[in-house]
Amino acid sequence: AQSVAQPEDQVNVAEGNPLTVKCTYSVSGNPYLFWYVQYPNRGLQFLLKYITGDNLVKGSYGFEAEFNKSQTSFHLKKPSALVSDSALYFCAVRHSNTGKLIFGQGTTLQVKP
Amino acid sequence: KAGVTQTPRYLIKTRGQQVTLSCSPISGHRSVSWYQQTPGQGLQFLFEYFSETQRNKGNFPGRFSGRQFSNSRSEMNVSTLELGDSALYLCASSLGTGGITEAFFGQGTRLTVV
């Protein structure tokens, strides 16, 4: 079955430190991968996507993600975390047959001052 | 450019009732998808509409239905509400179908079934 896994329910980092939110996927064919962020009582906001090309994708708010085909991973990264980055982060992959988005369970990022 | 608009934002219904949620996509977007978000199940795909046709459907009972109008606005209907239907319902619009272009989400409708 095609799926996405976010192995960490919560990630805690200190402000100014680098952050990584992990995502692995299982999909047939070439993956189309996305990261979204959700703030409390809000919808999801698009951060970045990988379709093809450079394995390092840059997105909104200073976030980037690294696509690793051999490890089937698409980890979200930021060199220097901000308290305002605290939110719920979702990784998603496009289902290769239906085209629908399959979301991971989400990872809560907590950035402490 | 206006974003995705969902109405109402909050809704309280009684078991057995039915409810209709509305979604207005970003201007020019023809694809609308619906998701249910709950703490236990996370984000689950309900269905996708493109040019008034349902393109994909998730694993939800027939009580959940939807439609899309010629102006791309979409409605989702849930009949015979159950307590377990309490959730945040999110609508997303995108330029095309097939999940290749990024989806833009509305703020959601928080449905509480009592």
mmCIF file of C-alpha atoms in Angstrom, chain A:
data_model
loop_
_atom_site.group_PDB
_atom_site.id
_atom_site.type_symbol
_atom_site.label_atom_id
_atom_site.label_comp_id
_atom_site.label_asym_id
_atom_site.label_seq_id
_atom_site.Cartn_x
_atom_site.Cartn_y
_atom_site.Cartn_z
ATOM 1 C CA ALA A 1 0.000 0.000 0.000
ATOM 2 C CA GLN A 2 1.160 3.498 -0.698
ATOM 3 C CA SER A 3 1.812 5.421 2.478
ATOM 4 C CA VAL A 4 3.660 8.130 4.336
ATOM 5 C CA ALA A 5 5.248 7.799 7.760
ATOM 6 C CA GLN A 6 6.293 10.533 10.125
ATOM 7 C CA PRO A 7 8.078 8.608 12.864
ATOM 8 C CA GLU A 8 8.106 11.401 15.448
ATOM 9 C CA ASP A 9 4.930 12.666 17.085
ATOM 10 C CA GLN A 10 6.816 15.660 18.447
ATOM 11 C CA VAL A 11 10.134 17.382 17.833
ATOM 12 C CA ASN A 12 11.555 19.830 20.349
ATOM 13 C CA VAL A 13 14.300 22.275 19.446
ATOM 14 C CA ALA A 14 15.711 25.443 20.916
ATOM 15 C CA GLU A 15 15.318 28.684 19.022
ATOM 16 C CA GLY A 16 18.279 29.298 16.750
ATOM 17 C CA ASN A 17 19.137 25.612 16.441
ATOM 18 C CA PRO A 18 18.660 23.638 13.240
ATOM 19 C CA LEU A 19 15.541 21.507 12.975
ATOM 20 C CA THR A 20 14.651 18.332 11.108
ATOM 21 C CA VAL A 21 11.211 16.777 10.771
ATOM 22 C CA LYS A 22 11.376 13.292 9.323
ATOM 23 C CA CYS A 23 9.250 11.725 6.610
ATOM 24 C CA THR A 24 9.494 8.437 4.754
ATOM 25 C CA TYR A 25 7.229 7.275 1.974
ATOM 26 C CA SER A 26 6.153 4.236 0.042
ATOM 27 C CA VAL A 27 4.759 4.774 -3.434
ATOM 28 C CA SER A 28 4.844 3.149 -6.844
ATOM 29 C CA GLY A 29 6.813 4.941 -9.479
ATOM 30 C CA ASN A 30 8.260 8.414 -9.113
ATOM 31 C CA PRO A 31 7.089 10.181 -5.981
ATOM 32 C CA TYR A 32 5.467 13.589 -5.802
ATOM 33 C CA LEU A 33 6.100 14.825 -2.275
ATOM 34 C CA PHE A 34 4.769 17.764 -0.296
ATOM 35 C CA TRP A 35 5.143 19.434 3.093
ATOM 36 C CA TYR A 36 2.360 21.395 4.736
ATOM 37 C CA VAL A 37 2.155 23.256 8.041
ATOM 38 C CA GLN A 38 -0.911 23.755 10.200
ATOM 39 C CA TYR A 39 -1.269 26.388 12.889
ATOM 40 C CA PRO A 40 -3.938 25.968 15.599
ATOM 41 C CA ASN A 41 -7.494 26.204 14.300
ATOM 42 C CA ARG A 42 -6.280 26.859 10.791
ATOM 43 C CA GLY A 43 -6.115 24.977 7.537
ATOM 44 C CA LEU A 44 -2.942 23.602 6.039
ATOM 45 C CA GLN A 45 -0.434 25.887 4.383
ATOM 46 C CA PHE A 46 1.780 24.667 1.554
ATOM 47 C CA LEU A 47 5.512 24.814 2.311
ATOM 48 C CA LEU A 48 7.260 23.043 -0.555
ATOM 49 C CA LYS A 49 7.108 20.196 -3.007
ATOM 50 C CA TYR A 50 9.363 17.782 -4.832
ATOM 51 C CA ILE A 51 8.354 16.665 -8.304
ATOM 52 C CA THR A 52 11.640 16.152 -10.068
ATOM 53 C CA GLY A 53 15.072 17.711 -10.331
ATOM 54 C CA ASP A 54 17.368 18.876 -7.550
ATOM 55 C CA ASN A 55 17.141 16.725 -4.429
ATOM 56 C CA LEU A 56 17.253 19.802 -2.194
ATOM 57 C CA VAL A 57 14.028 21.741 -2.437
ATOM 58 C CA LYS A 58 13.639 25.218 -1.011
ATOM 59 C CA GLY A 59 10.287 26.451 0.207
ATOM 60 C CA SER A 60 8.494 29.091 2.200
ATOM 61 C CA TYR A 61 9.651 30.662 5.490
ATOM 62 C CA GLY A 62 13.234 29.396 5.126
ATOM 63 C CA PHE A 63 12.294 25.726 5.066
ATOM 64 C CA GLU A 64 13.890 23.207 2.777
ATOM 65 C CA ALA A 65 13.575 19.479 2.271
ATOM 66 C CA GLU A 66 15.943 16.831 1.070
ATOM 67 C CA PHE A 67 14.702 14.076 -1.188
ATOM 68 C CA ASN A 68 16.578 10.797 -0.830
ATOM 69 C CA LYS A 69 15.424 8.149 -3.252
ATOM 70 C CA SER A 70 17.485 5.290 -1.844
ATOM 71 C CA GLN A 71 16.174 5.897 1.668
ATOM 72 C CA THR A 72 12.681 6.848 0.433
ATOM 73 C CA SER A 73 12.820 9.887 2.652
ATOM 74 C CA PHE A 74 11.842 13.532 2.356
ATOM 75 C CA HIS A 75 12.957 15.234 5.553
ATOM 76 C CA LEU A 76 12.032 18.830 6.277
ATOM 77 C CA LYS A 77 14.813 21.084 7.518
ATOM 78 C CA LYS A 78 15.528 24.611 8.614
ATOM 79 C CA PRO A 79 18.958 25.945 9.557
ATOM 80 C CA SER A 80 17.753 28.154 12.410
ATOM 81 C CA ALA A 81 14.417 27.561 14.141
ATOM 82 C CA LEU A 82 12.102 30.340 15.269
ATOM 83 C CA VAL A 83 9.541 30.181 18.067
ATOM 84 C CA SER A 84 6.929 31.077 15.442
ATOM 85 C CA ASP A 85 7.764 27.847 13.578
ATOM 86 C CA SER A 86 5.973 25.930 16.348
ATOM 87 C CA ALA A 87 3.105 24.151 14.599
ATOM 88 C CA LEU A 88 1.911 20.816 13.224
ATOM 89 C CA TYR A 89 3.749 19.625 10.121
ATOM 90 C CA PHE A 90 2.423 17.174 7.579
ATOM 91 C CA CYS A 91 4.261 15.273 4.893
ATOM 92 C CA ALA A 92 2.198 14.061 1.938
ATOM 93 C CA VAL A 93 2.726 11.948 -1.151
ATOM 94 C CA ARG A 94 0.662 11.725 -4.291
ATOM 95 C CA HIS A 95 -0.946 8.327 -4.774
ATOM 96 C CA SER A 96 0.472 7.104 -8.068
ATOM 97 C CA ASN A 97 -2.795 5.594 -9.333
ATOM 98 C CA THR A 98 -5.495 7.960 -8.102
ATOM 99 C CA GLY A 99 -3.540 11.171 -7.694
ATOM 100 C CA LYS A 100 -4.999 11.822 -4.258
ATOM 101 C CA LEU A 101 -2.766 13.087 -1.483
ATOM 102 C CA ILE A 102 -1.824 10.670 1.265
ATOM 103 C CA PHE A 103 -0.824 12.447 4.469
ATOM 104 C CA GLY A 104 1.373 11.340 7.313
ATOM 105 C CA GLN A 105 0.063 11.528 10.860
ATOM 106 C CA GLY A 106 1.769 14.830 11.471
ATOM 107 C CA THR A 107 4.646 15.968 13.667
ATOM 108 C CA THR A 108 4.270 18.689 16.259
ATOM 109 C CA LEU A 109 7.251 21.006 16.235
ATOM 110 C CA GLN A 110 7.894 22.855 19.472
ATOM 111 C CA VAL A 111 10.534 25.585 19.361
ATOM 112 C CA LYS A 112 11.475 26.911 22.787
ATOM 113 C CA PRO A 113 13.012 30.346 23.362
#
